[in-house]
XYZ file of C-alpha atoms in Angstrom:
338
model
C 127.252 -59.440 -6.926
C 125.345 -59.434 -10.182
C 123.940 -56.001 -9.726
C 127.373 -54.618 -8.949
C 128.914 -56.159 -11.997
C 126.189 -54.882 -14.208
C 127.069 -51.886 -16.422
C 125.385 -48.658 -15.880
C 123.860 -48.891 -19.388
C 122.249 -52.219 -18.689
C 120.935 -50.952 -15.291
C 119.430 -48.043 -16.965
C 117.792 -50.217 -19.707
C 116.551 -52.566 -17.069
C 114.392 -49.817 -15.559
C 110.771 -50.538 -16.494
C 109.749 -48.514 -19.580
C 113.190 -46.954 -20.116
C 113.842 -48.682 -23.435
C 110.605 -47.236 -24.881
C 111.441 -43.771 -23.485
C 114.909 -43.812 -24.934
C 113.553 -44.918 -28.335
C 111.100 -41.984 -28.338
C 113.992 -39.574 -27.498
C 116.015 -41.036 -30.429
C 112.942 -40.538 -32.645
C 112.618 -37.008 -31.407
C 116.094 -36.234 -32.455
C 115.672 -37.701 -35.899
C 112.424 -35.921 -36.513
C 113.774 -32.607 -35.338
C 116.836 -32.939 -37.454
C 114.833 -33.948 -40.544
C 112.585 -30.906 -40.348
C 115.635 -28.698 -39.657
C 117.222 -29.824 -42.840
C 114.087 -29.080 -44.812
C 113.548 -25.736 -43.090
C 116.555 -24.368 -41.172
C 114.195 -21.861 -39.330
C 113.306 -24.924 -37.218
C 116.659 -24.546 -35.605
C 116.221 -20.833 -34.661
C 116.353 -19.874 -31.052
C 112.863 -18.197 -31.078
C 111.320 -21.275 -32.628
C 112.984 -23.590 -29.910
C 111.597 -21.317 -27.181
C 108.078 -21.371 -28.759
C 108.409 -25.197 -29.196
C 109.242 -25.589 -25.516
C 106.306 -23.352 -24.378
C 103.839 -25.187 -26.656
C 105.175 -28.582 -25.685
C 104.571 -27.770 -21.988
C 100.753 -28.132 -22.236
C 101.024 -31.506 -23.939
C 103.600 -32.611 -21.218
C 101.208 -31.639 -18.449
C 98.316 -33.392 -20.066
C 100.461 -36.350 -20.898
C 101.368 -36.726 -17.231
C 97.705 -36.535 -16.256
C 96.776 -39.194 -18.662
C 99.839 -41.356 -18.017
C 99.197 -41.782 -14.342
C 95.766 -43.108 -15.347
C 96.900 -45.241 -18.139
C 99.589 -47.004 -15.948
C 96.706 -48.003 -13.484
C 95.006 -49.617 -16.603
C 92.217 -46.946 -16.819
C 91.547 -43.765 -18.749
C 90.432 -40.244 -18.125
C 88.096 -38.695 -20.656
C 87.332 -35.807 -18.410
C 90.788 -34.244 -18.776
C 89.915 -31.679 -21.617
C 86.786 -30.719 -19.939
C 88.438 -30.033 -16.590
C 90.923 -27.827 -18.618
C 88.006 -25.995 -19.922
C 86.253 -25.677 -16.501
C 89.476 -24.510 -14.895
C 89.976 -21.793 -17.623
C 86.391 -20.585 -17.274
C 86.250 -20.520 -13.561
C 89.434 -18.611 -13.032
C 88.556 -16.114 -15.942
C 85.072 -15.609 -14.703
C 86.113 -14.947 -11.083
C 88.892 -12.576 -12.286
C 86.503 -10.562 -14.522
C 84.396 -10.050 -11.441
C 87.294 -8.595 -9.585
C 88.287 -11.621 -7.504
C 91.933 -11.927 -6.515
C 93.773 -14.241 -8.988
C 95.161 -16.505 -6.088
C 91.618 -17.088 -4.770
C 90.329 -17.684 -8.322
C 93.177 -20.212 -8.875
C 92.270 -21.995 -5.661
C 88.588 -22.251 -6.569
C 89.476 -23.704 -10.015
C 91.860 -26.203 -8.337
C 89.322 -27.275 -5.732
C 86.767 -27.827 -8.420
C 89.122 -30.052 -10.455
C 90.145 -32.022 -7.470
C 86.535 -32.683 -6.701
C 86.136 -34.171 -10.176
C 89.274 -36.326 -9.519
C 87.735 -37.684 -6.255
C 84.584 -38.515 -8.062
C 86.415 -40.342 -10.841
C 88.583 -42.213 -8.384
C 85.565 -43.487 -6.429
C 83.554 -44.315 -9.499
C 86.165 -46.425 -10.889
C 88.042 -47.611 -7.858
C 85.206 -48.266 -5.444
C 82.062 -48.852 -7.562
C 84.079 -50.505 -10.263
C 82.419 -48.535 -13.128
C 84.254 -48.894 -16.487
C 86.626 -45.990 -16.518
C 85.516 -45.153 -20.031
C 81.775 -44.719 -18.946
C 82.621 -42.979 -15.499
C 84.838 -40.336 -16.990
C 82.677 -39.937 -19.976
C 79.947 -38.850 -17.574
C 82.217 -36.458 -15.794
C 83.538 -35.143 -19.051
C 79.995 -33.885 -19.965
C 79.431 -32.638 -16.375
C 82.603 -30.593 -16.297
C 82.130 -29.213 -19.737
C 78.573 -28.198 -18.706
C 80.012 -26.396 -15.676
C 82.539 -24.622 -18.017
C 79.509 -23.375 -19.991
C 77.340 -22.381 -16.955
C 79.884 -20.538 -14.862
C 79.510 -17.443 -17.215
C 76.012 -17.908 -18.459
C 76.904 -19.895 -21.578
C 79.290 -17.393 -23.101
C 82.993 -16.697 -23.137
C 84.384 -14.269 -20.655
C 85.558 -10.820 -21.215
C 89.269 -9.977 -20.880
C 90.448 -10.839 -17.288
C 91.957 -7.318 -17.055
C 88.402 -5.756 -17.003
C 87.887 -7.172 -13.624
C 91.364 -7.295 -11.935
C 92.942 -4.438 -13.748
C 95.618 -4.343 -16.424
C 98.490 -4.628 -13.943
C 97.202 -7.714 -12.167
C 95.929 -9.169 -15.517
C 99.363 -8.738 -16.974
C 101.011 -10.382 -14.017
C 98.855 -13.352 -14.268
C 99.538 -13.731 -17.868
C 103.221 -13.263 -17.621
C 103.365 -15.756 -14.798
C 101.647 -18.526 -16.625
C 102.505 -17.812 -20.340
C 104.278 -14.722 -21.696
C 106.786 -14.032 -18.999
C 110.358 -15.684 -19.084
C 112.860 -16.851 -16.594
C 116.570 -17.358 -17.470
C 115.507 -16.593 -20.988
C 112.878 -19.415 -21.199
C 109.097 -19.076 -21.047
C 107.622 -19.618 -17.574
C 105.148 -22.142 -19.038
C 107.974 -24.501 -19.516
C 109.416 -24.044 -15.989
C 105.931 -24.714 -14.536
C 105.614 -27.917 -16.456
C 109.187 -29.013 -15.628
C 108.561 -28.488 -11.863
C 105.358 -30.413 -12.056
C 106.985 -33.088 -14.075
C 109.817 -33.450 -11.541
C 107.395 -33.716 -8.561
C 105.160 -36.393 -10.198
C 108.148 -38.256 -11.657
C 109.466 -38.662 -8.108
C 106.117 -39.645 -6.778
C 105.745 -42.355 -9.441
C 109.188 -43.718 -9.495
C 110.280 -43.377 -5.875
C 107.361 -43.715 -3.431
C 105.017 -46.344 -2.314
C 102.147 -44.690 -4.016
C 103.906 -45.072 -7.298
C 104.660 -48.785 -6.640
C 100.964 -49.238 -5.864
C 99.865 -47.473 -9.135
C 102.064 -49.887 -11.220
C 100.806 -52.851 -9.132
C 97.189 -51.975 -9.888
C 97.871 -51.561 -13.652
C 99.822 -54.940 -13.828
C 97.393 -57.080 -11.873
C 94.634 -55.513 -9.682
C 93.630 -58.776 -8.123
C 97.259 -59.520 -7.089
C 97.559 -55.912 -5.909
C 94.643 -56.331 -3.524
C 96.034 -59.546 -2.122
C 99.346 -57.614 -1.479
C 97.485 -55.114 0.575
C 97.257 -52.304 -1.942
C 94.201 -50.038 -1.235
C 92.819 -49.888 -4.778
C 90.271 -47.138 -4.155
C 92.683 -44.818 -2.483
C 95.484 -45.404 -4.993
C 93.122 -45.021 -7.923
C 91.812 -41.769 -6.458
C 95.358 -40.470 -6.108
C 96.001 -41.158 -9.781
C 92.931 -39.199 -10.735
C 93.812 -36.348 -8.355
C 97.084 -36.031 -10.282
C 95.246 -35.841 -13.542
C 93.012 -33.109 -11.986
C 96.015 -31.027 -10.850
C 97.684 -31.160 -14.237
C 94.343 -30.364 -16.021
C 93.725 -27.373 -13.817
C 97.214 -25.898 -14.510
C 96.774 -26.349 -18.303
C 93.461 -24.422 -17.920
C 95.334 -21.582 -16.354
C 97.807 -21.630 -19.067
C 95.181 -21.517 -21.702
C 93.414 -18.616 -19.842
C 96.612 -16.664 -19.533
C 97.425 -17.272 -23.224
C 94.038 -15.948 -24.460
C 93.662 -13.432 -21.614
C 90.086 -14.626 -21.215
C 88.073 -17.805 -20.671
C 86.835 -19.836 -23.602
C 84.162 -22.448 -23.052
C 85.768 -24.852 -25.551
C 89.197 -24.651 -24.074
C 90.867 -27.955 -23.739
C 88.706 -29.651 -26.314
C 90.116 -33.006 -27.280
C 93.013 -32.611 -24.813
C 92.343 -36.027 -23.211
C 93.264 -37.603 -26.506
C 96.393 -35.486 -26.699
C 97.368 -36.770 -23.365
C 96.914 -40.365 -24.592
C 99.074 -39.581 -27.523
C 101.974 -38.073 -25.499
C 101.944 -41.114 -23.069
C 101.621 -43.764 -25.634
C 104.238 -42.404 -28.002
C 106.679 -42.295 -25.057
C 106.012 -46.062 -24.094
C 103.151 -45.689 -21.576
C 101.091 -48.790 -22.189
C 97.194 -48.241 -22.499
C 96.998 -51.868 -21.176
C 98.307 -50.755 -17.824
C 101.328 -51.320 -15.575
C 104.061 -50.137 -17.992
C 105.728 -46.820 -18.740
C 107.684 -43.996 -17.148
C 107.207 -40.152 -17.206
C 110.462 -39.752 -19.024
C 108.821 -41.365 -21.940
C 105.863 -39.062 -21.569
C 108.279 -36.154 -21.815
C 109.696 -37.561 -24.855
C 106.244 -38.385 -26.233
C 105.187 -34.691 -25.698
C 108.167 -33.408 -27.353
C 107.754 -35.712 -30.363
C 104.137 -34.619 -30.686
C 104.952 -30.956 -30.449
C 107.948 -31.206 -32.824
C 105.844 -33.015 -35.499
C 103.162 -30.382 -35.116
C 105.733 -27.560 -35.234
C 107.778 -29.023 -38.134
C 104.841 -29.910 -40.238
C 103.389 -26.495 -39.792
C 106.810 -24.806 -40.767
C 107.070 -26.836 -43.895
C 103.611 -25.861 -44.943
C 101.759 -29.139 -44.256
C 97.948 -28.877 -43.931
C 96.329 -29.410 -40.550
C 94.714 -32.588 -41.931
C 98.045 -34.017 -42.784
C 99.468 -33.223 -39.372
C 96.623 -35.060 -37.696
C 96.965 -38.070 -40.037
C 100.727 -38.338 -39.377
C 100.358 -38.127 -35.547
C 97.456 -40.680 -35.574
C 99.585 -43.012 -37.493
C 102.427 -42.702 -34.964
C 99.965 -43.209 -32.075
C 98.565 -46.452 -33.583
C 102.024 -47.718 -34.422
C 103.113 -47.103 -30.876
C 100.114 -49.015 -29.290
C 100.613 -51.850 -31.903
C 104.280 -52.126 -30.877
C 103.279 -52.370 -27.274
C 100.789 -55.129 -28.049
C 103.285 -57.097 -30.093
C 105.950 -56.879 -27.426
C 103.454 -57.956 -24.778
C 102.316 -60.929 -26.800
C 105.964 -61.871 -27.310
C 106.618 -61.735 -23.593
C 103.435 -63.778 -22.888
C 104.595 -66.365 -25.382
C 107.916 -66.796 -23.652
C 106.298 -67.318 -20.401
C 103.962 -69.982 -21.780
C 106.812 -71.802 -23.388
C 108.599 -72.341 -20.219
């Protein structure tokens, strides 16, 4: 009876993490409007298209890190997997390997890292910071070694201009319905992993581990398998971002993806994903990625220096985490007073 009488708005706000996600969306609108007033070019169609394309990389990295954060862990190897993916696919293509095979090799390599991360953290109980710090160095080392410690030539030198252009258009420069393919790729992946997290048993287990791992074990949750699944999601998203960066540059760069693991944390946290685990939804990550890119785009268009951009975004990230801690302490206080 109570659920039937509850208004749709209250049911919406009752969804775990929805309040923080809606707050991030409101912040996004205000930030975008403010920059648009200062510089009306922000509202131009081409700028919006560019913003959506650039945001897509942050959204994918945000999804990768959000899955891990919700389990109460972290993945420092994300940026290095991005670089490894870009270098593997570019190196193979410059040697004439078919793009599909090159992509599969890069994907399998990233998935292997995800399995290692999952078992180190879930089975052997290594602190996630240490475990993924190790794989971060290993994967970045692989990114350097695959082409003998140098960036690759243009991918078209191996597979030909037509095939190289097709690869670049599919992942970065091409459009569908007037919007860059990069955005559509990110949205399709977002929908898939949003469904997995919010509508499946695996998603419930991910939240359970992040909320209370001991209680999750007693409830029959396979912590090793679930943790590994979360790290595999991170691997898939990181691999795709590597493909996007490779298509954007038309070559492999050994430093591709540098610091992207922190960008993923920022996108998730700004959108309400708690670094303490157990809280947050991917709608919030979508909003967080949009806020991040809007800030970067807007500050750039009004002539702010890169240093100022980083300071502003850093302050917002710290404020978001501080708000999460304050709210959690408030909830704990209520529980104790009962």
